[in-house]
Short mmCIF file of N, CA and C in Angstrom, two decimals:
data_model
loop_
_atom_site.label_atom_id
_atom_site.label_comp_id
_atom_site.label_asym_id
_atom_site.label_seq_id
_atom_site.Cartn_x
_atom_site.Cartn_y
_atom_site.Cartn_z
N MET A 1 0.66 -33.03 32.80
CA MET A 1 -0.47 -33.70 32.20
C MET A 1 -1.12 -34.65 33.20
N GLU A 2 -0.29 -35.32 34.03
CA GLU A 2 -0.82 -36.24 35.02
C GLU A 2 -1.68 -35.48 36.03
N ARG A 3 -1.25 -34.30 36.41
CA ARG A 3 -2.02 -33.49 37.37
C ARG A 3 -3.37 -33.11 36.77
N ALA A 4 -3.39 -32.78 35.47
CA ALA A 4 -4.65 -32.43 34.82
C ALA A 4 -5.60 -33.63 34.82
N GLY A 5 -5.06 -34.84 34.63
CA GLY A 5 -5.89 -36.03 34.66
C GLY A 5 -6.50 -36.27 36.03
N VAL A 6 -5.72 -36.08 37.07
CA VAL A 6 -6.21 -36.25 38.44
C VAL A 6 -7.29 -35.21 38.72
N MET A 7 -7.05 -33.96 38.29
CA MET A 7 -8.04 -32.91 38.50
C MET A 7 -9.33 -33.24 37.77
N SER A 8 -9.20 -33.80 36.55
CA SER A 8 -10.38 -34.15 35.77
C SER A 8 -11.19 -35.24 36.46
N VAL A 9 -10.53 -36.26 36.99
CA VAL A 9 -11.22 -37.33 37.70
C VAL A 9 -11.89 -36.77 38.96
N ALA A 10 -11.18 -35.94 39.70
CA ALA A 10 -11.74 -35.36 40.92
C ALA A 10 -12.95 -34.49 40.60
N LEU A 11 -12.87 -33.70 39.53
CA LEU A 11 -13.98 -32.85 39.13
C LEU A 11 -15.17 -33.71 38.72
N THR A 12 -14.93 -34.77 37.95
CA THR A 12 -16.01 -35.64 37.51
C THR A 12 -16.71 -36.27 38.70
N LEU A 13 -15.95 -36.80 39.66
CA LEU A 13 -16.56 -37.39 40.85
C LEU A 13 -17.36 -36.36 41.63
N SER A 14 -16.81 -35.19 41.76
CA SER A 14 -17.49 -34.13 42.48
C SER A 14 -18.80 -33.75 41.79
N LEU A 15 -18.76 -33.67 40.46
CA LEU A 15 -19.96 -33.33 39.69
C LEU A 15 -21.03 -34.40 39.85
N LEU A 16 -20.64 -35.66 39.83
CA LEU A 16 -21.60 -36.75 40.00
C LEU A 16 -22.26 -36.69 41.37
N LEU A 17 -21.47 -36.48 42.41
CA LEU A 17 -22.04 -36.38 43.75
C LEU A 17 -22.95 -35.17 43.88
N THR A 18 -22.54 -34.06 43.28
CA THR A 18 -23.35 -32.85 43.31
C THR A 18 -24.67 -33.09 42.60
N ALA A 19 -24.61 -33.69 41.41
CA ALA A 19 -25.83 -33.95 40.64
C ALA A 19 -26.78 -34.85 41.40
N ALA A 20 -26.27 -35.90 42.00
CA ALA A 20 -27.12 -36.83 42.74
C ALA A 20 -27.81 -36.14 43.91
N SER A 21 -27.08 -35.35 44.65
CA SER A 21 -27.68 -34.69 45.81
C SER A 21 -28.65 -33.60 45.39
N LEU A 22 -28.38 -32.95 44.28
CA LEU A 22 -29.23 -31.86 43.85
C LEU A 22 -30.53 -32.34 43.25
N LEU A 23 -30.47 -33.48 42.56
CA LEU A 23 -31.70 -34.02 42.00
C LEU A 23 -32.69 -34.32 43.12
N ALA A 24 -32.19 -34.71 44.24
CA ALA A 24 -33.05 -35.03 45.37
C ALA A 24 -33.51 -33.77 46.11
N SER A 25 -32.81 -32.64 45.95
CA SER A 25 -33.10 -31.47 46.77
C SER A 25 -33.98 -30.44 46.10
N VAL A 26 -34.30 -30.59 44.81
CA VAL A 26 -35.15 -29.62 44.15
C VAL A 26 -36.58 -29.79 44.69
N ALA A 27 -37.33 -28.74 44.61
CA ALA A 27 -38.69 -28.76 45.14
C ALA A 27 -39.44 -30.04 44.75
N ASP A 28 -40.33 -30.48 45.63
CA ASP A 28 -41.03 -31.74 45.42
C ASP A 28 -42.05 -31.68 44.31
N GLY A 29 -42.25 -30.60 43.72
CA GLY A 29 -43.17 -30.55 42.61
C GLY A 29 -43.51 -29.14 42.19
N CYS A 30 -43.21 -28.85 40.95
CA CYS A 30 -43.59 -27.57 40.36
C CYS A 30 -44.73 -27.84 39.39
N ASP A 31 -45.82 -27.11 39.50
CA ASP A 31 -46.96 -27.32 38.63
C ASP A 31 -46.58 -27.17 37.17
N GLY A 32 -47.02 -28.12 36.36
CA GLY A 32 -46.84 -28.04 34.92
C GLY A 32 -45.46 -28.40 34.41
N VAL A 33 -44.56 -28.80 35.29
CA VAL A 33 -43.21 -29.15 34.86
C VAL A 33 -43.20 -30.61 34.41
N PRO A 34 -42.64 -30.86 33.24
CA PRO A 34 -42.61 -32.24 32.76
C PRO A 34 -41.73 -33.14 33.63
N ARG A 35 -42.08 -34.42 33.63
CA ARG A 35 -41.31 -35.44 34.33
C ARG A 35 -40.82 -36.43 33.28
N MET A 36 -39.60 -36.85 33.44
CA MET A 36 -39.03 -37.88 32.56
C MET A 36 -37.81 -38.46 33.24
N SER A 37 -37.35 -39.55 32.71
CA SER A 37 -36.14 -40.17 33.27
C SER A 37 -34.92 -39.37 32.83
N ALA A 38 -33.84 -39.56 33.54
CA ALA A 38 -32.58 -38.93 33.13
C ALA A 38 -32.19 -39.40 31.74
N VAL A 39 -32.45 -40.67 31.45
CA VAL A 39 -32.13 -41.22 30.13
C VAL A 39 -32.90 -40.48 29.05
N ASP A 40 -34.22 -40.29 29.26
CA ASP A 40 -35.02 -39.57 28.27
C ASP A 40 -34.60 -38.11 28.15
N ALA A 41 -34.30 -37.47 29.28
CA ALA A 41 -33.84 -36.08 29.23
C ALA A 41 -32.55 -35.98 28.43
N CYS A 42 -31.64 -36.91 28.64
CA CYS A 42 -30.38 -36.89 27.90
C CYS A 42 -30.60 -37.15 26.42
N LYS A 43 -31.52 -38.05 26.09
CA LYS A 43 -31.82 -38.31 24.67
C LYS A 43 -32.34 -37.05 24.00
N GLN A 44 -33.24 -36.34 24.68
CA GLN A 44 -33.83 -35.16 24.08
C GLN A 44 -32.89 -33.96 24.07
N ALA A 45 -32.01 -33.88 25.05
CA ALA A 45 -31.12 -32.72 25.16
C ALA A 45 -29.81 -32.90 24.39
N SER A 46 -29.49 -34.11 24.00
CA SER A 46 -28.19 -34.38 23.37
C SER A 46 -28.29 -34.25 21.85
N THR A 47 -27.24 -33.68 21.28
CA THR A 47 -27.18 -33.52 19.83
C THR A 47 -26.20 -34.49 19.19
N ALA A 48 -25.35 -35.12 19.98
CA ALA A 48 -24.34 -36.05 19.45
C ALA A 48 -23.88 -36.95 20.59
N GLY A 49 -23.06 -37.94 20.24
CA GLY A 49 -22.57 -38.90 21.22
C GLY A 49 -21.82 -38.26 22.38
N VAL A 50 -21.01 -37.25 22.08
CA VAL A 50 -20.25 -36.58 23.13
C VAL A 50 -21.19 -35.89 24.11
N MET A 51 -22.21 -35.24 23.58
CA MET A 51 -23.19 -34.55 24.43
C MET A 51 -23.95 -35.57 25.28
N TRP A 52 -24.29 -36.71 24.70
CA TRP A 52 -24.98 -37.78 25.43
C TRP A 52 -24.13 -38.24 26.61
N GLN A 53 -22.85 -38.48 26.35
CA GLN A 53 -21.95 -38.94 27.40
C GLN A 53 -21.84 -37.90 28.52
N LEU A 54 -21.73 -36.65 28.14
CA LEU A 54 -21.65 -35.58 29.13
C LEU A 54 -22.93 -35.53 29.96
N CYS A 55 -24.07 -35.64 29.30
CA CYS A 55 -25.36 -35.59 29.99
C CYS A 55 -25.48 -36.73 30.99
N VAL A 56 -25.14 -37.93 30.57
CA VAL A 56 -25.24 -39.09 31.46
C VAL A 56 -24.28 -38.95 32.63
N ARG A 57 -23.10 -38.38 32.38
CA ARG A 57 -22.15 -38.14 33.48
C ARG A 57 -22.72 -37.16 34.49
N GLU A 58 -23.44 -36.15 33.99
CA GLU A 58 -23.97 -35.12 34.89
C GLU A 58 -25.27 -35.54 35.57
N LEU A 59 -26.15 -36.23 34.84
CA LEU A 59 -27.47 -36.53 35.38
C LEU A 59 -27.63 -37.98 35.83
N GLY A 60 -26.74 -38.84 35.39
CA GLY A 60 -26.90 -40.26 35.67
C GLY A 60 -27.74 -40.91 34.58
N ALA A 61 -28.06 -42.17 34.75
CA ALA A 61 -28.81 -42.91 33.73
C ALA A 61 -30.02 -43.60 34.33
N SER A 62 -30.63 -42.97 35.31
CA SER A 62 -31.79 -43.56 35.96
C SER A 62 -32.97 -43.62 35.00
N PRO A 63 -33.66 -44.76 34.97
CA PRO A 63 -34.86 -44.86 34.13
C PRO A 63 -36.11 -44.33 34.84
N GLU A 64 -35.98 -43.94 36.11
CA GLU A 64 -37.13 -43.45 36.88
C GLU A 64 -37.46 -42.01 36.52
N PRO A 65 -38.74 -41.70 36.28
CA PRO A 65 -39.11 -40.32 35.95
C PRO A 65 -38.89 -39.36 37.12
N GLU A 66 -38.36 -38.21 36.80
CA GLU A 66 -38.15 -37.14 37.78
C GLU A 66 -38.51 -35.82 37.11
N GLU A 67 -38.67 -34.80 37.92
CA GLU A 67 -38.95 -33.48 37.37
C GLU A 67 -37.76 -32.94 36.60
N VAL A 68 -38.00 -32.37 35.45
CA VAL A 68 -36.93 -31.80 34.64
C VAL A 68 -36.24 -30.67 35.39
N THR A 69 -36.95 -30.02 36.30
CA THR A 69 -36.36 -28.95 37.11
C THR A 69 -35.09 -29.43 37.79
N GLY A 70 -35.12 -30.64 38.31
CA GLY A 70 -33.95 -31.20 38.98
C GLY A 70 -32.77 -31.38 38.04
N PHE A 71 -33.07 -31.78 36.81
CA PHE A 71 -31.99 -31.97 35.84
C PHE A 71 -31.34 -30.64 35.47
N VAL A 72 -32.18 -29.62 35.28
CA VAL A 72 -31.65 -28.29 34.94
C VAL A 72 -30.81 -27.76 36.10
N ALA A 73 -31.31 -27.90 37.30
CA ALA A 73 -30.57 -27.43 38.48
C ALA A 73 -29.24 -28.17 38.61
N ALA A 74 -29.27 -29.48 38.41
CA ALA A 74 -28.03 -30.27 38.52
C ALA A 74 -27.02 -29.84 37.47
N ALA A 75 -27.48 -29.60 36.25
CA ALA A 75 -26.57 -29.17 35.18
C ALA A 75 -25.97 -27.80 35.50
N MET A 76 -26.80 -26.88 35.99
CA MET A 76 -26.28 -25.54 36.30
C MET A 76 -25.30 -25.57 37.47
N ARG A 77 -25.58 -26.37 38.47
CA ARG A 77 -24.65 -26.45 39.60
C ARG A 77 -23.34 -27.09 39.19
N ALA A 78 -23.43 -28.12 38.34
CA ALA A 78 -22.20 -28.75 37.84
C ALA A 78 -21.41 -27.73 37.01
N ASN A 79 -22.12 -26.94 36.22
CA ASN A 79 -21.45 -25.90 35.43
C ASN A 79 -20.79 -24.88 36.33
N ARG A 80 -21.48 -24.47 37.35
CA ARG A 80 -20.92 -23.46 38.26
C ARG A 80 -19.62 -23.96 38.87
N GLU A 81 -19.59 -25.22 39.26
CA GLU A 81 -18.38 -25.79 39.85
C GLU A 81 -17.26 -25.87 38.81
N ALA A 82 -17.58 -26.36 37.62
CA ALA A 82 -16.58 -26.47 36.56
C ALA A 82 -16.07 -25.09 36.14
N TYR A 83 -16.97 -24.11 36.09
CA TYR A 83 -16.57 -22.76 35.70
C TYR A 83 -15.58 -22.19 36.70
N GLY A 84 -15.75 -22.50 37.96
CA GLY A 84 -14.80 -22.03 38.97
C GLY A 84 -13.41 -22.58 38.74
N VAL A 85 -13.33 -23.85 38.36
CA VAL A 85 -12.04 -24.48 38.07
C VAL A 85 -11.41 -23.83 36.84
N SER A 86 -12.22 -23.59 35.80
CA SER A 86 -11.70 -22.97 34.58
C SER A 86 -11.28 -21.52 34.81
N TYR A 87 -12.06 -20.81 35.63
CA TYR A 87 -11.70 -19.44 35.98
C TYR A 87 -10.32 -19.42 36.63
N ASP A 88 -10.10 -20.32 37.57
CA ASP A 88 -8.81 -20.39 38.26
C ASP A 88 -7.68 -20.72 37.28
N ALA A 89 -7.96 -21.60 36.32
CA ALA A 89 -6.95 -21.95 35.32
C ALA A 89 -6.63 -20.75 34.43
N ALA A 90 -7.67 -19.98 34.07
CA ALA A 90 -7.45 -18.78 33.25
C ALA A 90 -6.61 -17.76 34.03
N GLU A 91 -6.90 -17.63 35.31
CA GLU A 91 -6.14 -16.69 36.14
C GLU A 91 -4.66 -17.10 36.20
N LYS A 92 -4.40 -18.39 36.32
CA LYS A 92 -3.01 -18.86 36.36
C LYS A 92 -2.28 -18.54 35.07
N VAL A 93 -2.95 -18.71 33.93
CA VAL A 93 -2.32 -18.38 32.65
C VAL A 93 -2.07 -16.88 32.59
N ARG A 94 -3.05 -16.09 33.04
CA ARG A 94 -2.92 -14.63 32.97
C ARG A 94 -1.74 -14.12 33.79
N VAL A 95 -1.53 -14.68 34.96
CA VAL A 95 -0.47 -14.17 35.83
C VAL A 95 0.88 -14.86 35.63
N ASP A 96 0.91 -15.90 34.82
CA ASP A 96 2.16 -16.63 34.58
C ASP A 96 3.08 -15.78 33.70
N PRO A 97 4.25 -15.39 34.19
CA PRO A 97 5.14 -14.54 33.39
C PRO A 97 5.64 -15.23 32.12
N SER A 98 5.54 -16.54 32.04
CA SER A 98 5.99 -17.23 30.83
C SER A 98 4.90 -17.33 29.77
N SER A 99 3.66 -16.91 30.10
CA SER A 99 2.58 -16.94 29.11
C SER A 99 2.81 -15.86 28.06
N PRO A 100 2.58 -16.18 26.78
CA PRO A 100 2.65 -15.14 25.75
C PRO A 100 1.67 -14.01 26.09
N ALA A 101 2.04 -12.80 25.78
CA ALA A 101 1.23 -11.64 26.15
C ALA A 101 -0.21 -11.75 25.66
N GLY A 102 -0.39 -12.15 24.40
CA GLY A 102 -1.74 -12.27 23.84
C GLY A 102 -2.58 -13.29 24.58
N LEU A 103 -1.97 -14.41 24.92
CA LEU A 103 -2.68 -15.46 25.64
C LEU A 103 -3.02 -15.01 27.06
N ALA A 104 -2.13 -14.29 27.69
CA ALA A 104 -2.39 -13.77 29.04
C ALA A 104 -3.56 -12.78 29.01
N THR A 105 -3.58 -11.92 28.00
CA THR A 105 -4.67 -10.94 27.87
C THR A 105 -6.00 -11.63 27.65
N VAL A 106 -6.02 -12.62 26.75
CA VAL A 106 -7.25 -13.36 26.47
C VAL A 106 -7.71 -14.12 27.72
N SER A 107 -6.78 -14.65 28.47
CA SER A 107 -7.15 -15.37 29.69
C SER A 107 -7.84 -14.44 30.68
N GLY A 108 -7.38 -13.20 30.77
CA GLY A 108 -8.06 -12.22 31.61
C GLY A 108 -9.46 -11.93 31.11
N TYR A 109 -9.61 -11.86 29.79
CA TYR A 109 -10.93 -11.67 29.20
C TYR A 109 -11.83 -12.86 29.54
N CYS A 110 -11.26 -14.06 29.49
CA CYS A 110 -12.03 -15.27 29.82
C CYS A 110 -12.52 -15.23 31.27
N GLU A 111 -11.71 -14.71 32.16
CA GLU A 111 -12.14 -14.59 33.55
C GLU A 111 -13.44 -13.77 33.63
N GLY A 112 -13.48 -12.68 32.89
CA GLY A 112 -14.68 -11.85 32.85
C GLY A 112 -15.87 -12.59 32.26
N LYS A 113 -15.63 -13.38 31.23
CA LYS A 113 -16.71 -14.14 30.61
C LYS A 113 -17.24 -15.20 31.57
N TYR A 114 -16.35 -15.82 32.32
CA TYR A 114 -16.80 -16.80 33.31
C TYR A 114 -17.58 -16.13 34.43
N ASP A 115 -17.18 -14.92 34.82
CA ASP A 115 -17.96 -14.16 35.81
C ASP A 115 -19.38 -13.94 35.30
N THR A 116 -19.49 -13.54 34.03
CA THR A 116 -20.80 -13.31 33.41
C THR A 116 -21.63 -14.58 33.42
N ALA A 117 -21.04 -15.69 32.98
CA ALA A 117 -21.77 -16.96 32.93
C ALA A 117 -22.24 -17.38 34.32
N GLN A 118 -21.36 -17.22 35.30
CA GLN A 118 -21.72 -17.57 36.69
C GLN A 118 -22.91 -16.73 37.18
N GLU A 119 -22.83 -15.45 36.92
CA GLU A 119 -23.88 -14.54 37.37
C GLU A 119 -25.22 -14.89 36.75
N LEU A 120 -25.22 -15.21 35.45
CA LEU A 120 -26.46 -15.55 34.76
C LEU A 120 -27.08 -16.83 35.32
N MET A 121 -26.26 -17.78 35.70
CA MET A 121 -26.77 -19.04 36.22
C MET A 121 -27.18 -18.96 37.68
N THR A 122 -26.45 -18.22 38.47
CA THR A 122 -26.68 -18.23 39.92
C THR A 122 -28.09 -17.80 40.29
N GLY A 123 -28.60 -16.80 39.63
CA GLY A 123 -29.97 -16.37 39.92
C GLY A 123 -30.98 -17.49 39.70
N TRP A 124 -30.78 -18.24 38.65
CA TRP A 124 -31.71 -19.34 38.35
C TRP A 124 -31.53 -20.50 39.32
N ILE A 125 -30.32 -20.77 39.71
CA ILE A 125 -30.09 -21.84 40.69
C ILE A 125 -30.87 -21.55 41.96
N ASP A 126 -30.91 -20.28 42.34
CA ASP A 126 -31.64 -19.88 43.54
C ASP A 126 -33.16 -19.91 43.34
N ARG A 127 -33.62 -19.67 42.11
CA ARG A 127 -35.05 -19.58 41.84
C ARG A 127 -35.72 -20.93 41.59
N LEU A 128 -35.01 -21.88 41.02
CA LEU A 128 -35.64 -23.15 40.64
C LEU A 128 -36.30 -23.90 41.80
N PRO A 129 -35.67 -24.00 42.96
CA PRO A 129 -36.33 -24.75 44.04
C PRO A 129 -37.68 -24.17 44.44
N GLY A 130 -37.89 -22.88 44.21
CA GLY A 130 -39.16 -22.25 44.52
C GLY A 130 -40.13 -22.27 43.36
N CYS A 131 -39.79 -22.99 42.30
CA CYS A 131 -40.63 -23.13 41.11
C CYS A 131 -40.85 -21.80 40.39
N ASP A 132 -39.96 -20.85 40.56
CA ASP A 132 -40.03 -19.55 39.89
C ASP A 132 -39.36 -19.69 38.52
N ILE A 133 -40.14 -20.20 37.56
CA ILE A 133 -39.58 -20.57 36.26
C ILE A 133 -40.29 -19.78 35.16
N THR A 134 -39.51 -19.09 34.33
CA THR A 134 -40.05 -18.39 33.17
C THR A 134 -39.19 -18.71 31.96
N ALA A 135 -39.65 -18.27 30.80
CA ALA A 135 -38.90 -18.50 29.57
C ALA A 135 -37.55 -17.78 29.57
N ASP A 136 -37.38 -16.81 30.46
CA ASP A 136 -36.11 -16.09 30.54
C ASP A 136 -34.94 -17.01 30.88
N ILE A 137 -35.21 -18.16 31.46
CA ILE A 137 -34.13 -19.08 31.79
C ILE A 137 -33.38 -19.49 30.53
N ARG A 138 -34.13 -19.67 29.44
CA ARG A 138 -33.47 -20.05 28.17
C ARG A 138 -32.55 -18.95 27.69
N VAL A 139 -33.01 -17.72 27.78
CA VAL A 139 -32.21 -16.57 27.33
C VAL A 139 -30.95 -16.44 28.17
N ASP A 140 -31.11 -16.52 29.48
CA ASP A 140 -29.96 -16.36 30.37
C ASP A 140 -28.95 -17.49 30.20
N LEU A 141 -29.42 -18.72 30.08
CA LEU A 141 -28.49 -19.83 29.90
C LEU A 141 -27.83 -19.80 28.53
N ALA A 142 -28.56 -19.34 27.51
CA ALA A 142 -27.95 -19.18 26.18
C ALA A 142 -26.89 -18.07 26.22
N SER A 143 -27.15 -17.02 26.97
CA SER A 143 -26.16 -15.94 27.11
C SER A 143 -24.93 -16.44 27.86
N ALA A 144 -25.13 -17.29 28.86
CA ALA A 144 -23.99 -17.88 29.58
C ALA A 144 -23.17 -18.75 28.64
N ALA A 145 -23.85 -19.54 27.81
CA ALA A 145 -23.14 -20.39 26.84
C ALA A 145 -22.37 -19.53 25.84
N ALA A 146 -22.97 -18.42 25.42
CA ALA A 146 -22.29 -17.52 24.47
C ALA A 146 -21.04 -16.90 25.11
N ALA A 147 -21.11 -16.58 26.39
CA ALA A 147 -19.95 -16.00 27.07
C ALA A 147 -18.79 -17.00 27.09
N VAL A 148 -19.09 -18.26 27.41
CA VAL A 148 -18.04 -19.28 27.42
C VAL A 148 -17.52 -19.51 26.01
N ASP A 149 -18.40 -19.49 25.02
CA ASP A 149 -17.98 -19.68 23.64
C ASP A 149 -17.07 -18.55 23.17
N GLU A 150 -17.34 -17.33 23.60
CA GLU A 150 -16.47 -16.20 23.24
C GLU A 150 -15.06 -16.42 23.77
N CYS A 151 -14.96 -16.96 24.97
CA CYS A 151 -13.65 -17.27 25.55
C CYS A 151 -12.94 -18.30 24.67
N ALA A 152 -13.65 -19.36 24.29
CA ALA A 152 -13.06 -20.41 23.45
C ALA A 152 -12.58 -19.84 22.12
N THR A 153 -13.38 -18.99 21.52
CA THR A 153 -13.02 -18.40 20.23
C THR A 153 -11.77 -17.54 20.35
N LEU A 154 -11.70 -16.73 21.38
CA LEU A 154 -10.52 -15.88 21.56
C LEU A 154 -9.26 -16.70 21.85
N LEU A 155 -9.40 -17.75 22.63
CA LEU A 155 -8.24 -18.62 22.87
C LEU A 155 -7.76 -19.23 21.56
N LEU A 156 -8.69 -19.67 20.74
CA LEU A 156 -8.33 -20.26 19.45
C LEU A 156 -7.63 -19.24 18.56
N GLN A 157 -8.11 -18.03 18.55
CA GLN A 157 -7.54 -16.98 17.70
C GLN A 157 -6.19 -16.48 18.19
N ASN A 158 -5.87 -16.75 19.45
CA ASN A 158 -4.63 -16.21 20.02
C ASN A 158 -3.64 -17.29 20.43
N GLY A 159 -3.68 -18.39 19.74
CA GLY A 159 -2.68 -19.43 19.95
C GLY A 159 -2.89 -20.31 21.15
N GLY A 160 -4.06 -20.29 21.72
CA GLY A 160 -4.30 -21.09 22.91
C GLY A 160 -4.93 -22.44 22.64
N GLU A 161 -5.06 -22.81 21.36
CA GLU A 161 -5.79 -24.05 21.04
C GLU A 161 -5.12 -25.33 21.52
N HIS A 162 -3.86 -25.27 21.86
CA HIS A 162 -3.15 -26.47 22.34
C HIS A 162 -2.95 -26.45 23.85
N THR A 163 -3.67 -25.58 24.53
CA THR A 163 -3.51 -25.46 25.98
C THR A 163 -4.57 -26.28 26.72
N THR A 164 -4.26 -26.61 27.94
CA THR A 164 -5.23 -27.29 28.81
C THR A 164 -6.43 -26.38 29.04
N LEU A 165 -6.18 -25.08 29.17
CA LEU A 165 -7.27 -24.14 29.37
C LEU A 165 -8.27 -24.21 28.22
N TYR A 166 -7.80 -24.27 27.00
CA TYR A 166 -8.70 -24.33 25.85
C TYR A 166 -9.56 -25.59 25.92
N GLN A 167 -8.97 -26.72 26.26
CA GLN A 167 -9.73 -27.97 26.37
C GLN A 167 -10.80 -27.85 27.47
N MET A 168 -10.45 -27.21 28.56
CA MET A 168 -11.41 -27.01 29.65
C MET A 168 -12.56 -26.13 29.19
N VAL A 169 -12.25 -25.07 28.46
CA VAL A 169 -13.28 -24.14 28.00
C VAL A 169 -14.21 -24.83 27.00
N LEU A 170 -13.66 -25.67 26.12
CA LEU A 170 -14.51 -26.39 25.18
C LEU A 170 -15.50 -27.30 25.92
N LEU A 171 -15.03 -27.98 26.93
CA LEU A 171 -15.92 -28.83 27.72
C LEU A 171 -16.97 -27.99 28.45
N ASP A 172 -16.55 -26.85 28.96
CA ASP A 172 -17.50 -25.94 29.61
C ASP A 172 -18.56 -25.45 28.63
N ARG A 173 -18.14 -25.19 27.40
CA ARG A 173 -19.11 -24.75 26.38
C ARG A 173 -20.14 -25.85 26.14
N ASP A 174 -19.68 -27.10 26.04
CA ASP A 174 -20.62 -28.21 25.85
C ASP A 174 -21.56 -28.33 27.05
N ARG A 175 -21.03 -28.16 28.24
CA ARG A 175 -21.87 -28.20 29.45
C ARG A 175 -22.92 -27.08 29.41
N ALA A 176 -22.49 -25.91 28.97
CA ALA A 176 -23.41 -24.77 28.91
C ALA A 176 -24.53 -25.03 27.92
N VAL A 177 -24.19 -25.59 26.77
CA VAL A 177 -25.20 -25.92 25.76
C VAL A 177 -26.16 -26.98 26.31
N LEU A 178 -25.63 -27.95 27.01
CA LEU A 178 -26.48 -28.98 27.62
C LEU A 178 -27.49 -28.34 28.58
N ALA A 179 -27.05 -27.41 29.39
CA ALA A 179 -27.96 -26.73 30.32
C ALA A 179 -29.06 -25.99 29.57
N VAL A 180 -28.71 -25.35 28.46
CA VAL A 180 -29.72 -24.66 27.64
C VAL A 180 -30.73 -25.66 27.11
N ARG A 181 -30.25 -26.76 26.57
CA ARG A 181 -31.14 -27.76 25.98
C ARG A 181 -32.04 -28.41 27.04
N LEU A 182 -31.52 -28.60 28.23
CA LEU A 182 -32.36 -29.11 29.32
C LEU A 182 -33.41 -28.07 29.72
N ALA A 183 -33.03 -26.80 29.73
CA ALA A 183 -33.97 -25.73 30.07
C ALA A 183 -35.09 -25.65 29.03
N ILE A 184 -34.78 -25.95 27.78
CA ILE A 184 -35.81 -25.96 26.74
C ILE A 184 -36.84 -27.04 27.05
N LEU A 185 -36.40 -28.17 27.60
CA LEU A 185 -37.35 -29.22 28.00
C LEU A 185 -38.23 -28.76 29.16
N LEU A 186 -37.68 -27.92 30.00
CA LEU A 186 -38.38 -27.45 31.20
C LEU A 186 -39.42 -26.38 30.88
N VAL A 187 -39.12 -25.48 30.00
CA VAL A 187 -39.90 -24.26 29.84
C VAL A 187 -41.18 -24.39 29.04
N PRO A 188 -41.34 -25.27 28.04
CA PRO A 188 -42.55 -25.22 27.22
C PRO A 188 -43.86 -25.17 28.01
N ASN A 189 -43.92 -25.83 29.14
CA ASN A 189 -45.15 -25.83 29.93
C ASN A 189 -45.22 -24.67 30.92
N LYS A 190 -44.19 -23.83 30.95
CA LYS A 190 -44.14 -22.75 31.94
C LYS A 190 -44.20 -21.35 31.34
N VAL A 191 -44.43 -21.22 30.03
CA VAL A 191 -44.46 -19.88 29.44
C VAL A 191 -45.86 -19.38 29.29
#
């Protein structure tokens, strides 16, 4: 459990540094893209206190207006990094000879779902800096969130609800939903 806590702190610090650098690296201006502060973006994208906390951890709490494109890119990059950690955790459960057979099988399925989520996001991460933004971003990010949610559901159904992997997947699902909600803020002026 102590190791999981250290990994969580390390991941959080890494995500914060990634978000800060990425907000600065997105294109200097995409026509028609709304600008708002990270605080306002988090208010609009959050559905509950937990989502608000996650958003502020990923985007910061700057009151200065910035392009929403940067927030979406930061959320997707943070997700990509977190998904890699969860993928590795699922692989460890799958190959662990002491894992129950059902849980090992589901963990392998989760690896595939994380591959899908990564693939859906990676194309957009590459496109956003060039201002190549369409409404399809919402569909792709919602599909990525659904893939992570399918993993969570299967873990729950197969006795994995008390595992560290399940907790990681739930947090990833919340991150995925946050990315979708931020993309919704981005797209209205781009369709």
